[in-house]
Each structure stands twice: as structure tokens, then as C-alpha cells.
Short mmCIF file of N, CA and C in Angstrom, two decimals:
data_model
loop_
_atom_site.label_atom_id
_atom_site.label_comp_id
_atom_site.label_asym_id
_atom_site.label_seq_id
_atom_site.Cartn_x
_atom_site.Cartn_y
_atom_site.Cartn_z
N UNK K 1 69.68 -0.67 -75.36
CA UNK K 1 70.99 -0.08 -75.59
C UNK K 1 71.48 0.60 -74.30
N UNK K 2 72.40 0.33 -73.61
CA UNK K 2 73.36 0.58 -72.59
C UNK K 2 73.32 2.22 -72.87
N UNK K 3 73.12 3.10 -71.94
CA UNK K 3 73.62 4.34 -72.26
C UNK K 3 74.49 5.29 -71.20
N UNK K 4 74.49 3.95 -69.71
CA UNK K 4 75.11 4.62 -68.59
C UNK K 4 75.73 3.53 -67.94
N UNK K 5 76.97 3.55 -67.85
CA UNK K 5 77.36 2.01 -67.17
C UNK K 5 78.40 2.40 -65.94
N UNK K 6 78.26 2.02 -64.82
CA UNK K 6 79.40 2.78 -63.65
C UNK K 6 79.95 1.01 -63.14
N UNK K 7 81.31 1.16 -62.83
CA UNK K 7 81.81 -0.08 -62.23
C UNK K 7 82.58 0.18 -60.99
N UNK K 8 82.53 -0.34 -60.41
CA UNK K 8 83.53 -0.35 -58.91
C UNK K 8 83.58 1.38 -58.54
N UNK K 9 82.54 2.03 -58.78
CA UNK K 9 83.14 3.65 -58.29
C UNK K 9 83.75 3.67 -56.95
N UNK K 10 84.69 4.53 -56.50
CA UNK K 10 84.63 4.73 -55.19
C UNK K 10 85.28 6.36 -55.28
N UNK K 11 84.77 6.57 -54.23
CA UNK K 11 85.28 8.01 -54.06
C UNK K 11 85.72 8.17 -52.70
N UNK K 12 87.11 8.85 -52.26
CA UNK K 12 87.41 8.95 -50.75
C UNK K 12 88.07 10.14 -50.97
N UNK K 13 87.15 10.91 -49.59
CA UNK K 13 87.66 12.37 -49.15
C UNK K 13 88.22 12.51 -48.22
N UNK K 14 89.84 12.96 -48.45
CA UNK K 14 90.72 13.18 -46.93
C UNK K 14 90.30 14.30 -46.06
N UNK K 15 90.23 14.53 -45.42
CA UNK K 15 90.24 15.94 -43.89
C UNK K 15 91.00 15.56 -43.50
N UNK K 16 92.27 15.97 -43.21
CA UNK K 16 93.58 16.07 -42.44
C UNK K 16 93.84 14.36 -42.52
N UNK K 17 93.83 13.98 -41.42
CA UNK K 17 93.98 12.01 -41.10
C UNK K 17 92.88 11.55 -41.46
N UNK K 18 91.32 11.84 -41.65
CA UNK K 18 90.01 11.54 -41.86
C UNK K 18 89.78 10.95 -43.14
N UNK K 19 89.57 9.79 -43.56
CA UNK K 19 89.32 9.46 -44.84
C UNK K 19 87.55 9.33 -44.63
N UNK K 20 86.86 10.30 -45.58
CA UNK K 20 85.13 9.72 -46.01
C UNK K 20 85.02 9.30 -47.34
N UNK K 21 84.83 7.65 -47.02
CA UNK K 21 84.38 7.42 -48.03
C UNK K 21 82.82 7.18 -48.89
N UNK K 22 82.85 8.34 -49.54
CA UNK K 22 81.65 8.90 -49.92
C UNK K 22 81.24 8.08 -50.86
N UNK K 23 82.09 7.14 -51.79
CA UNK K 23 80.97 6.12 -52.33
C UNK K 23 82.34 5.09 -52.64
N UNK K 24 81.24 3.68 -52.46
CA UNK K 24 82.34 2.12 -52.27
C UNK K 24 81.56 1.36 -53.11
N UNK K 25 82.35 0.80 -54.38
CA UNK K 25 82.26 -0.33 -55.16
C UNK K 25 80.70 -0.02 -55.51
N UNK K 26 80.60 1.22 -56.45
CA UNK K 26 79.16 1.11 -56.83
C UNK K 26 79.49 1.04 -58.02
N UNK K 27 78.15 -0.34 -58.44
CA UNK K 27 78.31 -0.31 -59.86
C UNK K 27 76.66 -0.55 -60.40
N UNK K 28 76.18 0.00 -61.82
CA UNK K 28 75.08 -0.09 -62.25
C UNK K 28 75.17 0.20 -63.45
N UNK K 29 74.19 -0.49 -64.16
CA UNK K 29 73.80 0.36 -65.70
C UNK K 29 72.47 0.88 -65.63
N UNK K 30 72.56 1.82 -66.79
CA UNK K 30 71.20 2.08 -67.49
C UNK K 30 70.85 1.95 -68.90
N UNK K 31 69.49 1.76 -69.09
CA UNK K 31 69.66 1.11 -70.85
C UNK K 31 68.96 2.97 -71.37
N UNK K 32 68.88 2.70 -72.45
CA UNK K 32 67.95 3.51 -73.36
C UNK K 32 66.73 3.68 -72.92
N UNK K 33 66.01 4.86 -72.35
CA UNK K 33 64.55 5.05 -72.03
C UNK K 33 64.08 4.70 -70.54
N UNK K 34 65.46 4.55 -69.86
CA UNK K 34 65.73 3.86 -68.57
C UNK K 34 65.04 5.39 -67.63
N UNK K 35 64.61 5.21 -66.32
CA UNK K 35 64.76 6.56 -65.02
C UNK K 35 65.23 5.45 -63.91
N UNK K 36 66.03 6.77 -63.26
CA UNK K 36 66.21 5.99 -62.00
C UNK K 36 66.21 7.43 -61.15
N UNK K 37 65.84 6.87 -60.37
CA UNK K 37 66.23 8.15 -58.83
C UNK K 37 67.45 7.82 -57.93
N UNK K 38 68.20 8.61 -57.06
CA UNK K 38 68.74 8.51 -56.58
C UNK K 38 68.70 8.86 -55.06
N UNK K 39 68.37 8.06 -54.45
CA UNK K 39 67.79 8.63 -53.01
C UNK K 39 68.73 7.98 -52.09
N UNK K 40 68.30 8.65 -50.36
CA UNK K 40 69.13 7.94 -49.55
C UNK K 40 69.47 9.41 -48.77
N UNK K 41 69.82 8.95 -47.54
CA UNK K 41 69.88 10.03 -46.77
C UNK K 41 70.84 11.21 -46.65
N UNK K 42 70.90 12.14 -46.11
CA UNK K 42 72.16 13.41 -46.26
C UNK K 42 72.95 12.38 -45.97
N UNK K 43 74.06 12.73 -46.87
CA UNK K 43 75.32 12.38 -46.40
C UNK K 43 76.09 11.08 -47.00
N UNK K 44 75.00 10.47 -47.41
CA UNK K 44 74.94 9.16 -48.29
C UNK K 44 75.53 9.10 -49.79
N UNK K 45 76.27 10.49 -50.33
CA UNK K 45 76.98 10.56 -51.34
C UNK K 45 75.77 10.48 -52.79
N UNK K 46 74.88 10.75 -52.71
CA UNK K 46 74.12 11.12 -53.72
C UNK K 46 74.83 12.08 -54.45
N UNK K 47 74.94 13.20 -54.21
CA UNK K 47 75.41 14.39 -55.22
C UNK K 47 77.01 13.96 -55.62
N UNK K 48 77.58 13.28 -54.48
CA UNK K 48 79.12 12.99 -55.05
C UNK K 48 79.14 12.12 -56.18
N UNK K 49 77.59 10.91 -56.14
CA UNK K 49 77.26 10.06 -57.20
C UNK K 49 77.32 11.21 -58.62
N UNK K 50 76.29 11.90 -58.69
CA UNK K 50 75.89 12.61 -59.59
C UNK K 50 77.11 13.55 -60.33
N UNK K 51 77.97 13.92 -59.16
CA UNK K 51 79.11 15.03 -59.86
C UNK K 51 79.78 13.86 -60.55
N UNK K 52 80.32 13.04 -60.09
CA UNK K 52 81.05 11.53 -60.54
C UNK K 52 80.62 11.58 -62.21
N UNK K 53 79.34 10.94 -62.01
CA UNK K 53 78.80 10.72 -63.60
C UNK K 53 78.51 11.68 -64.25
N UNK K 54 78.46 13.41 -63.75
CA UNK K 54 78.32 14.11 -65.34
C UNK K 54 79.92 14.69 -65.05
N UNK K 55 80.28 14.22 -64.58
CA UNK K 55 82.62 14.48 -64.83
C UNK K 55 82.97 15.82 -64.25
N UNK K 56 82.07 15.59 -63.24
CA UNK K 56 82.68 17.44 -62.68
C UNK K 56 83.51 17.09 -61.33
N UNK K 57 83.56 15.70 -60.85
CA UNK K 57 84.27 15.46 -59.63
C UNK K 57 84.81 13.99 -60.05
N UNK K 58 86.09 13.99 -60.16
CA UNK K 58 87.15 12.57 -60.22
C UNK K 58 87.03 11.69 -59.55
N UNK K 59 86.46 10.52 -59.65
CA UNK K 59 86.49 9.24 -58.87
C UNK K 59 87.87 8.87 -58.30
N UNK K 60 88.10 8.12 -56.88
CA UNK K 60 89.25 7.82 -56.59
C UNK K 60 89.31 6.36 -57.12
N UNK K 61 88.32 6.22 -57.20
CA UNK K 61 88.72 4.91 -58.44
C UNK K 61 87.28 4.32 -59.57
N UNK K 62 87.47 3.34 -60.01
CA UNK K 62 86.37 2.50 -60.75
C UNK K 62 86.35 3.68 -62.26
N UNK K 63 85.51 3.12 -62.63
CA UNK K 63 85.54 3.29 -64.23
C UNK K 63 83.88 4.18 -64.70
N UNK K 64 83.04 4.80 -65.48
CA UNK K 64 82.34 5.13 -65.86
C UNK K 64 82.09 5.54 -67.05
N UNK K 65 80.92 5.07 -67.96
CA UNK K 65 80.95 4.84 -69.09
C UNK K 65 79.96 5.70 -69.97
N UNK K 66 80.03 6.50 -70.61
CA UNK K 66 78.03 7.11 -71.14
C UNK K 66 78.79 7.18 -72.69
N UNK K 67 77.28 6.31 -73.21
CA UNK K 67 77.44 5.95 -74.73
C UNK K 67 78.80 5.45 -74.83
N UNK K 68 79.27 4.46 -74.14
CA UNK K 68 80.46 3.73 -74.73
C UNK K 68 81.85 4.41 -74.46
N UNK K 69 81.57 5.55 -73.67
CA UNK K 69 82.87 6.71 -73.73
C UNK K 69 83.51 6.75 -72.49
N UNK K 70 84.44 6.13 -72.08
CA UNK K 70 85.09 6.20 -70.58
C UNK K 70 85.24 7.56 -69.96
N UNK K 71 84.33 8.41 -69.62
CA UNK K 71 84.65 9.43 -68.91
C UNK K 71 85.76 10.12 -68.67
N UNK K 72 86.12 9.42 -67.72
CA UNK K 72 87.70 9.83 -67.35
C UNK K 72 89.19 8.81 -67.97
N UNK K 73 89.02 8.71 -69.08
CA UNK K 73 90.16 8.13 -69.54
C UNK K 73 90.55 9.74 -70.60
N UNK K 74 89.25 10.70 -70.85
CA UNK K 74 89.79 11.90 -71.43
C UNK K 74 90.25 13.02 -70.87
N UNK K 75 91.46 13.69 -71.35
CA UNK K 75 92.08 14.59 -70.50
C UNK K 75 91.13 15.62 -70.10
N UNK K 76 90.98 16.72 -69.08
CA UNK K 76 90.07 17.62 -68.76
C UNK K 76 89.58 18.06 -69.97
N UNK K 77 90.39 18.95 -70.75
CA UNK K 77 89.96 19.96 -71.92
C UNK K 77 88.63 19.09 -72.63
N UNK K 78 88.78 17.62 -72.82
CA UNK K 78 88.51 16.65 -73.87
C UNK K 78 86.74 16.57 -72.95
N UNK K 79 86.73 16.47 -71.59
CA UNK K 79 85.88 15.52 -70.88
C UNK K 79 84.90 16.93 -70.58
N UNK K 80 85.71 18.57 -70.52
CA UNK K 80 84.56 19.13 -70.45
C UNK K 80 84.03 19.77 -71.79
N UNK K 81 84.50 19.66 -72.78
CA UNK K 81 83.65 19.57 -74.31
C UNK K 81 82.55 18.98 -74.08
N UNK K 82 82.72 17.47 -73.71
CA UNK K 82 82.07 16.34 -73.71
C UNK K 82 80.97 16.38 -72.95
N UNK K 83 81.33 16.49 -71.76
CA UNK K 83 80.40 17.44 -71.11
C UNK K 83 79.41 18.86 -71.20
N UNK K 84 79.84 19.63 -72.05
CA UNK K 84 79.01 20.50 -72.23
C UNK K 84 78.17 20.59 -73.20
N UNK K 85 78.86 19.52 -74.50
CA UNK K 85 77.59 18.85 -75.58
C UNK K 85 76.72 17.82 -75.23
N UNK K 86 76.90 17.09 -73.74
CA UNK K 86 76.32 15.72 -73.61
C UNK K 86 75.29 15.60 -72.38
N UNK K 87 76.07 16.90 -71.56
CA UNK K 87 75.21 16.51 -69.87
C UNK K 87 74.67 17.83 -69.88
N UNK K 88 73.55 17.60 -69.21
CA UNK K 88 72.94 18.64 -68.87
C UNK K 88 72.60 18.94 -67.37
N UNK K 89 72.92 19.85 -66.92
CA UNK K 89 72.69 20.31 -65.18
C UNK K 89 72.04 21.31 -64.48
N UNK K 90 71.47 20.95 -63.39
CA UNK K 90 71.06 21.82 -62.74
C UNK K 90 70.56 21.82 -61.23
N UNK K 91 71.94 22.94 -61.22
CA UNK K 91 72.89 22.87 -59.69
C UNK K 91 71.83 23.37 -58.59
N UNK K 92 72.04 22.81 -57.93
CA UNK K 92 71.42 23.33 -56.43
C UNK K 92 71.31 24.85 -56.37
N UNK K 93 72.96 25.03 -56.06
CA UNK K 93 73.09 26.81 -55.75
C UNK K 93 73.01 27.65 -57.34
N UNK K 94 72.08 26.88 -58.41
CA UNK K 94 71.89 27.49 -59.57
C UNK K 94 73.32 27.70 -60.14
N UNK K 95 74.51 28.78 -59.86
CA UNK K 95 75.60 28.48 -60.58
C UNK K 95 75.30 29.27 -62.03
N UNK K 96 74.87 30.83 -61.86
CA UNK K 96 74.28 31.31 -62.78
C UNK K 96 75.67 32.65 -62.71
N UNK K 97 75.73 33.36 -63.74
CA UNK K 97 76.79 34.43 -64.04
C UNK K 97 75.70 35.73 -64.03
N UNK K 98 76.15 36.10 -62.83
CA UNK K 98 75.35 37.51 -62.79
C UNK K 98 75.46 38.73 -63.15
N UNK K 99 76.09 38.59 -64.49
CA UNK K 99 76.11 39.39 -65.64
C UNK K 99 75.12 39.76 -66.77
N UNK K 100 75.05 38.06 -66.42
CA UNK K 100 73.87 37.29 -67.54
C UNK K 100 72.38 37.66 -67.43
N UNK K 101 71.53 37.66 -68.58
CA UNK K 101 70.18 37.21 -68.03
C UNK K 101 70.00 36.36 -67.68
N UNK K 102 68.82 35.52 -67.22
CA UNK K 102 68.21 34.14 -67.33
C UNK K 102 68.84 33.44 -68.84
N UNK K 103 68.13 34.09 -70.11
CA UNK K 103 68.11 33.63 -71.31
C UNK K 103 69.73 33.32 -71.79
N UNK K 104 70.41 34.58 -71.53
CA UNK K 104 72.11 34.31 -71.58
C UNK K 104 72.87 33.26 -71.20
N UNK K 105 72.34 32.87 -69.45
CA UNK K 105 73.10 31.55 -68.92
C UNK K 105 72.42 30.52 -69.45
N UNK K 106 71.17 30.62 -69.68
CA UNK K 106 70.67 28.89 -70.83
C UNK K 106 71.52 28.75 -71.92
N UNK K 107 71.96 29.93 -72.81
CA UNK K 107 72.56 29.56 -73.81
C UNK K 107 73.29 29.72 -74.37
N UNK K 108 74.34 30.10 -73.17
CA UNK K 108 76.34 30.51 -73.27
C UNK K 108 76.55 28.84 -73.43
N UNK K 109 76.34 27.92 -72.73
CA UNK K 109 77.10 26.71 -73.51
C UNK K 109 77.26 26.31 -74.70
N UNK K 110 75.72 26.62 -75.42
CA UNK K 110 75.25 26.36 -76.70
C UNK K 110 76.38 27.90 -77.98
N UNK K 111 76.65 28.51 -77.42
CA UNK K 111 77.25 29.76 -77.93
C UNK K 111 78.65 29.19 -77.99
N UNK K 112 79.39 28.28 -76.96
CA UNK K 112 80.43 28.10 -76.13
C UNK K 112 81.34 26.87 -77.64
N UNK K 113 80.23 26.50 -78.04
CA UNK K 113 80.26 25.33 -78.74
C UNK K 113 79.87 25.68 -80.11
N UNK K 114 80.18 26.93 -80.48
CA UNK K 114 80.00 27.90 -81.69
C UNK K 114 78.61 27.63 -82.21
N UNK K 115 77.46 27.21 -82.16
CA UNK K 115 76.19 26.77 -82.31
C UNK K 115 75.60 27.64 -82.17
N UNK K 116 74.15 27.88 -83.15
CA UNK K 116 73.71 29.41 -83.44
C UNK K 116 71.98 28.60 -82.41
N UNK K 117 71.67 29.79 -81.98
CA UNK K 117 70.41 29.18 -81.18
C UNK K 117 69.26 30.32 -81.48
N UNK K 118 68.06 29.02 -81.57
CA UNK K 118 66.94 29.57 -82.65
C UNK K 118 66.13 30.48 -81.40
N UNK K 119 66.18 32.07 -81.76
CA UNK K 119 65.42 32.29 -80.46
C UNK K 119 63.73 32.49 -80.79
#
């Protein structure tokens, strides 16, 4: 069962006149029970891959698919619901609310999404 499907991605970042294009005509699936890594050197658009497919950074083009659901064919409000019941992350610079405990930022999404969590 298909559970990750990317087609023609591309992503291009302007700097003034500078176009980088950080990723060209990538396409792949993954089935059910699938791993893959993502390697390749600085600079090689790994993380731009990764923001791409859990919908936190807009492709400048191509299509992406998880469980059958076009990513970005849903308006923001729609894609970060979707996102916050579906993907799970964990950011480099952590990306933690330093208000919070530890235990708080694990499970403000789960709170976020009116869901009672078993402590």
C-alpha cells in the first residue's frame, strides 16, 4: 500500500537575481512498512526535501501525496490540521516554547486537537 508518493517536485529559491534550485524533478514512492534515508551532501536540499513532504515549505512545483491526500491542493488552515494529526517532527533547532516543560511541548499538539492524553 502506497503511503508516500512525490512527483516532479521542484523547489527554487530567489536571492535578489539568484535562482537555487534546491530540488529538480524529484519523484518517488513509498509503500507501507517502507524506510528510506535521505542523504547527500550540505546543501543538496535534504531538509528542503523533508519540509516539502511534512507541508511546512511550498513546492515551486510537482505534486505530493501521503495516504492518497494531495498535500498542497489543501488550503493552509486544512494542511496544518493535517499535519498536526499526521506528521510527526523533530526539528534540528528543537523549536520548543520556553514556557513549556519538556512534557507540555510533547503534548500541546495532542491538546491542540482537543484530545485528552493518558499521562
Amino acid at each position: 500500500m502506497e503511503i508516500l508518493r512525490v512527483e516532479k517536485l521542484c523547489k527554487t529559491y530567489h536571492t535578489g537575481a539568484v535562482q537555487i534550485k534546491a530540488l529538480q524533478n524529484v519523484s518517488f514512492t513509498l509503500q507501507k512498512g517502507e524506510f528510506a534515508a535521505v542523504v547527500g551532501e550540505s546543501g543538496s536540499g535534504k531538509s528542503t526535501l523533508l519540509n516539502c513532504i511534512g507541508g511546512l515549505d511550498v513546492p515551486t512545483s510537482g505534486k505530493i501525496y501521503l495516504d492518497k491526500e494531495d498535500l498542497f491542493s489543501m488550503d493552509e488552515t486544512k494542511r496544518t490540521i493535517y499535519r498536526r494529526q499526521n506528521i510527526g517532527f523533530i526539528f534540528q533547532s528543537f523549536n520548543l516554547i520556553s514556557s513549556l516543560n519538556v512534557w507540555e511541548n510533547i503534548v500541546l499538539p495532542i491538546g491542540l486537537d482537543g484530545r485528552n492524553v493518558n499521562e
